Amino acid sequence: MSALQFSPDGRLQHLLTLEGLDRATLTALMDAAESFRTAPGTKPRRHDALAGRTVVNLFFEPSTRTRSSFELAARRLGADVLNLEIGASSAVKGESLEDTLYTLEAMNADVFVVRHKVAGVPERLAHHAAPQVHVLNAGEAHLNHPTQGLLDALTIRRHKPDFASLSVAIVGDIKHSRVARSAVQALAILGTQDIRLAGPKSLLPKKGELQGELYTNADRAVAGTDVVMMLRIQKERMQKADVPSAAAYFKRYGLDAKRLKKAKPGAIVMHPGPMNRGIEIAPEVADGPQSVIREQVANGVAVRMAVLKSFYS
Ligand code: CP
């Protein structure tokens, strides 16, 4: 997949995964995103880098943050944006992904932003896309969420710029998390060695599948860390006997003020959203002084602007 995302001259043609990208590419995208950040309460600046281009959002799964921020990013760069309502589209009548792509390409769509529960869909679209078209993975099964990985890296860099010296704990349903996979890929590329992956045994990946040390004890995982990234626990999984109840989960893995005290005093708290308050994170921590959760959302717009612009620079 990583080879497909580069054009013959080595430029990023699609963004399907962070795997295979180098530190210079990630750093350049984060630097560009910095220039697009908007201070809270101020009016976002308009740009024309994508004037005359059309960005299509193809979300086969629900989204608040990713879809909205891609739309705002594209508009702030001057593009036309089409949000295809999948449930009211001819996909419901059985039109294939490829025919959906060809149909929208015929309307001069330039960029496809795709989220799908099936692994391989963004790659499949990239494979069939016309040479001038770009495909952006906005969340693929449990495997990839590259712009989330980038916005998480940017958020961390703004608070803790030395990736090599960082200790990062990622806590929750790692096994099913594309956010965790992309975050780990980004951190590894940027030089972080101490990555801790914590959760109930049933929600941890296989040993060696992801870079990082596995923990079933959240207190030990969080101890002495600079960054604590909490993941959404999927409530539907709690019906299964191998996952504790919501109350038991919160006690063992949820981030409350007491558990957060085990991290370094200046540690930041992250969560990709949507949050289950009181299950994986206590409200006072989510809204507390160490939380950068809303900053992650703001950085999402800037990072998506940077990636979109990179296709036309
Ligand atoms: N973080 C994230 O992907 O959120 P959405 O599902 O709301 O896009």
Tab-separated table of C-alpha atoms and ligand atoms in Angstrom:
chain	number	residue	atom	x	y	z
A	1	MET	CA	0.000	0.000	0.000
A	2	SER	CA	2.763	2.440	0.926
A	3	ALA	CA	4.299	2.217	-2.588
A	4	LEU	CA	0.993	3.076	-4.259
A	5	GLN	CA	0.799	6.395	-2.446
A	6	PHE	CA	3.844	7.837	-4.215
A	7	SER	CA	3.908	9.098	-7.794
A	8	PRO	CA	6.827	8.012	-10.061
A	9	ASP	CA	8.688	11.252	-9.160
A	10	GLY	CA	8.469	10.388	-5.436
A	11	ARG	CA	5.754	12.870	-4.512
A	12	LEU	CA	2.825	11.954	-2.268
A	13	GLN	CA	0.018	11.135	-4.715
A	14	HIS	CA	-2.367	9.651	-2.135
A	15	LEU	CA	-2.326	9.426	1.657
A	16	LEU	CA	-3.361	5.871	2.521
A	17	THR	CA	-1.137	5.080	5.487
A	18	LEU	CA	1.707	6.601	7.496
A	19	GLU	CA	3.655	3.374	7.074
A	20	GLY	CA	6.578	3.926	4.722
A	21	LEU	CA	6.641	7.703	5.143
A	22	ASP	CA	9.827	9.257	6.456
A	23	ARG	CA	10.497	11.737	9.202
A	24	ALA	CA	11.108	14.592	6.735
A	25	THR	CA	7.677	14.114	5.139
A	26	LEU	CA	5.875	14.046	8.487
A	27	THR	CA	7.816	17.063	9.707
A	28	ALA	CA	7.068	19.024	6.526
A	29	LEU	CA	3.337	18.275	6.849
A	30	MET	CA	3.348	19.311	10.515
A	31	ASP	CA	5.264	22.513	9.685
A	32	ALA	CA	2.736	23.336	6.951
A	33	ALA	CA	-0.113	22.615	9.371
A	34	GLU	CA	1.403	25.089	11.840
A	35	SER	CA	0.960	27.815	9.251
A	36	PHE	CA	-2.736	26.943	8.915
A	37	ARG	CA	-3.531	26.920	12.624
A	38	THR	CA	-6.105	29.476	13.671
A	39	ALA	CA	-6.000	30.942	17.170
A	40	PRO	CA	-9.219	30.228	19.096
A	41	GLY	CA	-11.806	32.950	18.551
A	42	THR	CA	-10.162	34.367	15.437
A	43	LYS	CA	-11.409	34.300	11.868
A	44	PRO	CA	-9.747	31.564	9.754
A	45	ARG	CA	-7.771	32.917	6.807
A	46	ARG	CA	-8.869	31.992	3.290
A	47	HIS	CA	-6.418	30.529	0.780
A	48	ASP	CA	-6.671	29.730	-2.905
A	49	ALA	CA	-4.331	26.727	-3.259
A	50	LEU	CA	-7.282	24.497	-4.189
A	51	ALA	CA	-9.304	27.067	-6.129
A	52	GLY	CA	-11.147	25.296	-8.962
A	53	ARG	CA	-10.583	21.847	-7.381
A	54	THR	CA	-13.343	19.587	-6.135
A	55	VAL	CA	-12.997	17.523	-2.956
A	56	VAL	CA	-15.467	14.662	-2.433
A	57	ASN	CA	-16.168	13.279	1.036
A	58	LEU	CA	-17.130	9.580	0.804
A	59	PHE	CA	-17.943	8.498	4.337
A	60	PHE	CA	-19.340	4.964	4.537
A	61	GLU	CA	-19.079	5.136	8.340
A	62	PRO	CA	-20.241	7.900	10.729
A	63	SER	CA	-17.940	10.782	11.583
A	64	THR	CA	-18.157	14.185	13.256
A	65	ARG	CA	-14.547	15.392	13.484
A	66	THR	CA	-12.896	13.918	10.408
A	67	ARG	CA	-15.609	14.679	7.892
A	68	SER	CA	-16.294	18.190	9.219
A	69	SER	CA	-12.621	19.069	9.367
A	70	PHE	CA	-11.922	17.788	5.848
A	71	GLU	CA	-14.833	19.871	4.593
A	72	LEU	CA	-13.627	23.002	6.407
A	73	ALA	CA	-10.031	22.368	5.330
A	74	ALA	CA	-11.013	22.068	1.671
A	75	ARG	CA	-13.253	25.163	1.788
A	76	ARG	CA	-10.578	27.240	3.526
A	77	LEU	CA	-8.238	26.319	0.666
A	78	GLY	CA	-10.780	27.493	-1.882
A	79	ALA	CA	-12.061	24.098	-3.121
A	80	ASP	CA	-15.598	23.065	-3.970
A	81	VAL	CA	-16.757	20.305	-1.605
A	82	LEU	CA	-19.203	17.508	-2.279
A	83	ASN	CA	-20.408	15.429	0.671
A	84	LEU	CA	-21.912	12.336	-0.913
A	85	GLU	CA	-24.687	11.062	1.364
A	86	ILE	CA	-23.936	7.357	1.067
A	87	GLY	CA	-27.302	6.267	2.493
A	88	ALA	CA	-29.115	8.252	-0.198
A	89	SER	CA	-26.676	7.398	-2.993
A	90	SER	CA	-26.722	4.699	-5.649
A	91	ALA	CA	-24.313	2.703	-3.475
A	92	VAL	CA	-27.526	1.571	-1.753
A	93	LYS	CA	-28.695	0.186	-5.117
A	94	GLY	CA	-25.494	-1.800	-5.412
A	95	GLU	CA	-23.316	0.573	-7.449
A	96	SER	CA	-19.726	-0.524	-6.974
A	97	LEU	CA	-16.993	1.574	-5.394
A	98	GLU	CA	-15.222	1.763	-8.727
A	99	ASP	CA	-18.333	2.969	-10.563
A	100	THR	CA	-18.949	5.535	-7.820
A	101	LEU	CA	-15.371	6.769	-8.333
A	102	TYR	CA	-15.657	6.874	-12.151
A	103	THR	CA	-19.014	8.690	-11.940
A	104	LEU	CA	-17.652	11.418	-9.679
A	105	GLU	CA	-14.422	11.665	-11.674
A	106	ALA	CA	-16.610	12.375	-14.709
A	107	MET	CA	-17.866	15.410	-12.766
A	108	ASN	CA	-14.226	16.572	-12.384
A	109	ALA	CA	-13.707	15.479	-8.797
A	110	ASP	CA	-10.024	15.887	-7.895
A	111	VAL	CA	-9.714	14.494	-4.360
A	112	PHE	CA	-11.598	11.634	-2.697
A	113	VAL	CA	-11.651	11.508	1.092
A	114	VAL	CA	-12.813	8.036	2.069
A	115	ARG	CA	-13.816	6.290	5.282
A	116	HIS	CA	-14.869	2.649	5.157
A	117	LYS	CA	-15.147	-0.252	7.599
A	118	VAL	CA	-13.607	-2.676	5.097
A	119	ALA	CA	-9.822	-2.976	4.959
A	120	GLY	CA	-8.316	-2.094	1.594
A	121	VAL	CA	-11.024	0.246	0.284
A	122	PRO	CA	-8.866	3.422	0.118
A	123	GLU	CA	-6.128	1.439	-1.645
A	124	ARG	CA	-8.683	0.008	-4.081
A	125	LEU	CA	-9.907	3.501	-4.948
A	126	ALA	CA	-6.344	4.770	-5.360
A	127	HIS	CA	-5.586	1.857	-7.654
A	128	HIS	CA	-8.511	2.737	-9.951
A	129	ALA	CA	-8.275	6.530	-9.701
A	130	ALA	CA	-7.332	8.643	-12.720
A	131	PRO	CA	-3.695	9.855	-12.679
A	132	GLN	CA	-4.616	13.405	-11.611
A	133	VAL	CA	-6.861	12.220	-8.740
A	134	HIS	CA	-5.793	11.965	-5.103
A	135	VAL	CA	-7.233	9.599	-2.475
A	136	LEU	CA	-7.084	10.359	1.228
A	137	ASN	CA	-7.734	7.666	3.806
A	138	ALA	CA	-10.069	9.112	6.471
A	139	GLY	CA	-10.341	5.900	8.490
A	140	GLU	CA	-10.029	2.315	7.266
A	141	ALA	CA	-11.267	-0.639	9.316
A	142	HIS	CA	-8.987	-1.070	12.362
A	143	LEU	CA	-5.917	-0.387	10.244
A	144	ASN	CA	-5.247	3.214	9.242
A	145	HIS	CA	-6.279	6.750	10.094
A	146	PRO	CA	-3.247	8.659	8.808
A	147	THR	CA	-4.484	12.233	9.236
A	148	GLN	CA	-5.442	11.370	12.840
A	149	GLY	CA	-1.874	10.121	13.375
A	150	LEU	CA	-0.548	13.372	11.942
A	151	LEU	CA	-2.792	15.605	14.030
A	152	ASP	CA	-1.875	13.624	17.135
A	153	ALA	CA	1.829	14.036	16.328
A	154	LEU	CA	1.376	17.764	15.744
A	155	THR	CA	-0.498	18.151	19.029
A	156	ILE	CA	2.222	16.282	20.898
A	157	ARG	CA	4.985	18.304	19.190
A	158	ARG	CA	3.396	21.583	20.272
A	159	HIS	CA	3.702	20.518	23.923
A	160	LYS	CA	6.585	18.022	23.917
A	161	PRO	CA	8.857	18.735	20.941
A	162	ASP	CA	11.534	16.107	21.634
A	163	PHE	CA	9.935	12.899	20.344
A	164	ALA	CA	13.031	10.827	21.097
A	165	SER	CA	12.789	11.427	24.852
A	166	LEU	CA	9.035	10.896	25.146
A	167	SER	CA	7.158	8.233	27.073
A	168	VAL	CA	3.680	7.707	25.637
A	169	ALA	CA	0.906	5.511	27.024
A	170	ILE	CA	-1.994	4.558	24.761
A	171	VAL	CA	-4.797	3.030	26.799
A	172	GLY	CA	-7.960	1.232	25.721
A	173	ASP	CA	-9.133	-0.928	22.856
A	174	ILE	CA	-5.836	-1.053	20.987
A	175	LYS	CA	-6.724	-4.222	19.098
A	176	HIS	CA	-9.547	-2.609	17.118
A	177	SER	CA	-8.090	0.908	16.903
A	178	ARG	CA	-6.930	2.505	13.652
A	179	VAL	CA	-6.125	5.609	15.740
A	180	ALA	CA	-3.654	3.635	17.860
A	181	ARG	CA	-2.021	2.069	14.793
A	182	SER	CA	-1.528	5.417	13.040
A	183	ALA	CA	-0.341	7.087	16.266
A	184	VAL	CA	2.216	4.341	16.865
A	185	GLN	CA	3.417	4.603	13.255
A	186	ALA	CA	3.808	8.382	13.558
A	187	LEU	CA	5.629	8.152	16.893
A	188	ALA	CA	7.961	5.442	15.612
A	189	ILE	CA	8.845	7.480	12.506
A	190	LEU	CA	9.519	10.535	14.685
A	191	GLY	CA	11.843	8.571	16.965
A	192	THR	CA	9.808	7.756	20.093
A	193	GLN	CA	11.102	4.587	21.760
A	194	ASP	CA	8.967	4.328	24.886
A	195	ILE	CA	5.481	3.509	23.637
A	196	ARG	CA	3.197	1.640	26.054
A	197	LEU	CA	0.000	-0.043	24.899
A	198	ALA	CA	-2.411	-0.808	27.733
A	199	GLY	CA	-5.797	-2.470	28.004
A	200	PRO	CA	-7.547	-5.698	28.959
A	201	LYS	CA	-5.785	-8.705	27.441
A	202	SER	CA	-8.749	-9.261	25.105
A	203	LEU	CA	-8.304	-5.754	23.627
A	204	LEU	CA	-4.534	-5.816	23.150
A	205	PRO	CA	-2.852	-6.587	19.822
A	206	LYS	CA	-0.655	-9.629	19.405
A	207	LYS	CA	2.857	-9.226	20.804
A	208	GLY	CA	5.072	-7.658	18.128
A	209	GLU	CA	2.168	-6.566	15.920
A	210	LEU	CA	2.694	-2.911	16.871
A	211	GLN	CA	5.790	-1.155	18.162
A	212	GLY	CA	5.425	-0.771	21.913
A	213	GLU	CA	5.287	-2.692	25.167
A	214	LEU	CA	2.006	-4.328	26.177
A	215	TYR	CA	0.487	-3.691	29.613
A	216	THR	CA	-2.661	-5.014	31.272
A	217	ASN	CA	-2.093	-2.759	34.284
A	218	ALA	CA	-3.046	0.840	33.432
A	219	ASP	CA	-1.353	2.346	36.493
A	220	ARG	CA	1.975	0.826	35.477
A	221	ALA	CA	1.506	1.898	31.854
A	222	VAL	CA	0.752	5.516	32.760
A	223	ALA	CA	3.498	5.843	35.422
A	224	GLY	CA	6.079	8.485	34.470
A	225	THR	CA	4.683	9.173	30.997
A	226	ASP	CA	4.604	12.518	29.159
A	227	VAL	CA	1.554	11.717	27.047
A	228	VAL	CA	-1.520	9.690	27.966
A	229	MET	CA	-3.700	8.898	24.978
A	230	MET	CA	-7.054	7.379	25.871
A	231	LEU	CA	-9.055	5.459	23.276
A	232	ARG	CA	-12.778	5.021	22.890
A	233	ILE	CA	-14.004	1.786	24.394
A	234	GLN	CA	-16.628	0.310	22.148
A	235	LYS	CA	-19.579	-0.218	24.440
A	236	GLU	CA	-20.996	-2.953	22.218
A	237	ARG	CA	-17.971	-5.085	23.058
A	238	MET	CA	-18.852	-4.936	26.741
A	239	GLN	CA	-21.676	-7.413	26.094
A	240	LYS	CA	-18.997	-10.023	25.539
A	241	ALA	CA	-17.776	-12.038	28.501
A	242	ASP	CA	-14.124	-11.202	27.776
A	243	VAL	CA	-14.606	-7.443	28.314
A	244	PRO	CA	-15.374	-6.012	31.775
A	245	SER	CA	-18.566	-4.038	32.481
A	246	ALA	CA	-18.448	-0.251	32.046
A	247	ALA	CA	-17.963	0.294	35.777
A	248	ALA	CA	-15.277	-2.372	36.058
A	249	TYR	CA	-13.548	-1.024	32.940
A	250	PHE	CA	-13.461	2.526	34.294
A	251	LYS	CA	-11.966	1.308	37.566
A	252	ARG	CA	-9.222	-0.699	35.862
A	253	TYR	CA	-8.491	1.379	32.761
A	254	GLY	CA	-10.355	4.698	32.910
A	255	LEU	CA	-8.316	7.892	33.323
A	256	ASP	CA	-9.368	9.745	36.453
A	257	ALA	CA	-7.426	12.383	38.382
A	258	LYS	CA	-5.838	9.768	40.656
A	259	ARG	CA	-4.492	7.678	37.771
A	260	LEU	CA	-3.340	10.780	35.881
A	261	LYS	CA	-1.205	11.757	38.909
A	262	LYS	CA	0.965	8.720	38.143
A	263	ALA	CA	2.075	10.357	34.865
A	264	LYS	CA	4.659	13.176	34.866
A	265	PRO	CA	3.304	16.447	36.343
A	266	GLY	CA	3.228	18.173	32.923
A	267	ALA	CA	1.761	15.203	31.057
A	268	ILE	CA	-0.830	15.908	28.404
A	269	VAL	CA	-4.082	13.966	28.009
A	270	MET	CA	-5.313	13.079	24.541
A	271	HIS	CA	-8.402	11.381	23.132
A	272	PRO	CA	-9.338	11.152	19.425
A	273	GLY	CA	-13.051	11.354	20.187
A	274	PRO	CA	-15.840	10.553	20.369
A	275	MET	CA	-15.441	10.126	24.148
A	276	ASN	CA	-17.414	7.936	26.500
A	277	ARG	CA	-17.201	10.107	29.588
A	278	GLY	CA	-17.142	8.008	32.729
A	279	ILE	CA	-16.078	4.867	30.854
A	280	GLU	CA	-12.578	5.536	29.499
A	281	ILE	CA	-12.102	9.065	30.830
A	282	ALA	CA	-13.461	11.053	33.754
A	283	PRO	CA	-15.136	14.358	32.802
A	284	GLU	CA	-12.829	16.348	35.110
A	285	VAL	CA	-9.812	14.960	33.243
A	286	ALA	CA	-11.334	15.402	29.767
A	287	ASP	CA	-12.071	19.056	30.593
A	288	GLY	CA	-9.097	19.585	32.916
A	289	PRO	CA	-5.921	21.656	32.510
A	290	GLN	CA	-3.830	18.785	31.144
A	291	SER	CA	-6.329	17.916	28.425
A	292	VAL	CA	-5.434	18.831	24.828
A	293	ILE	CA	-8.472	17.073	23.369
A	294	ARG	CA	-10.030	20.202	21.842
A	295	GLU	CA	-6.656	21.284	20.541
A	296	GLN	CA	-6.464	17.926	18.731
A	297	VAL	CA	-9.725	18.811	16.989
A	298	ALA	CA	-8.432	22.251	15.981
A	299	ASN	CA	-5.167	20.736	14.737
A	300	GLY	CA	-7.203	18.306	12.644
A	301	VAL	CA	-8.367	21.120	10.372
A	302	ALA	CA	-4.813	22.475	10.004
A	303	VAL	CA	-3.309	19.045	9.276
A	304	ARG	CA	-5.965	18.272	6.671
A	305	MET	CA	-5.317	21.625	5.013
A	306	ALA	CA	-1.607	20.783	4.922
A	307	VAL	CA	-2.176	17.372	3.336
A	308	LEU	CA	-4.640	18.713	0.755
A	309	LYS	CA	-2.304	21.559	-0.136
A	310	SER	CA	0.682	19.188	-0.477
A	311	PHE	CA	-1.008	17.623	-3.520
A	312	TYR	CA	-0.962	20.977	-5.328
A	313	SER	CA	2.356	22.518	-4.233
B	1	CP	N1	-11.324	10.919	15.649
B	1	CP	C1	-12.253	10.610	14.720
B	1	CP	O1	-11.995	9.930	13.714
B	1	CP	O2	-13.503	11.111	14.998
B	1	CP	P1	-14.769	11.003	14.039
B	1	CP	O3	-15.168	9.541	14.007
B	1	CP	O4	-15.826	11.862	14.663
B	1	CP	O5	-14.366	11.459	12.687
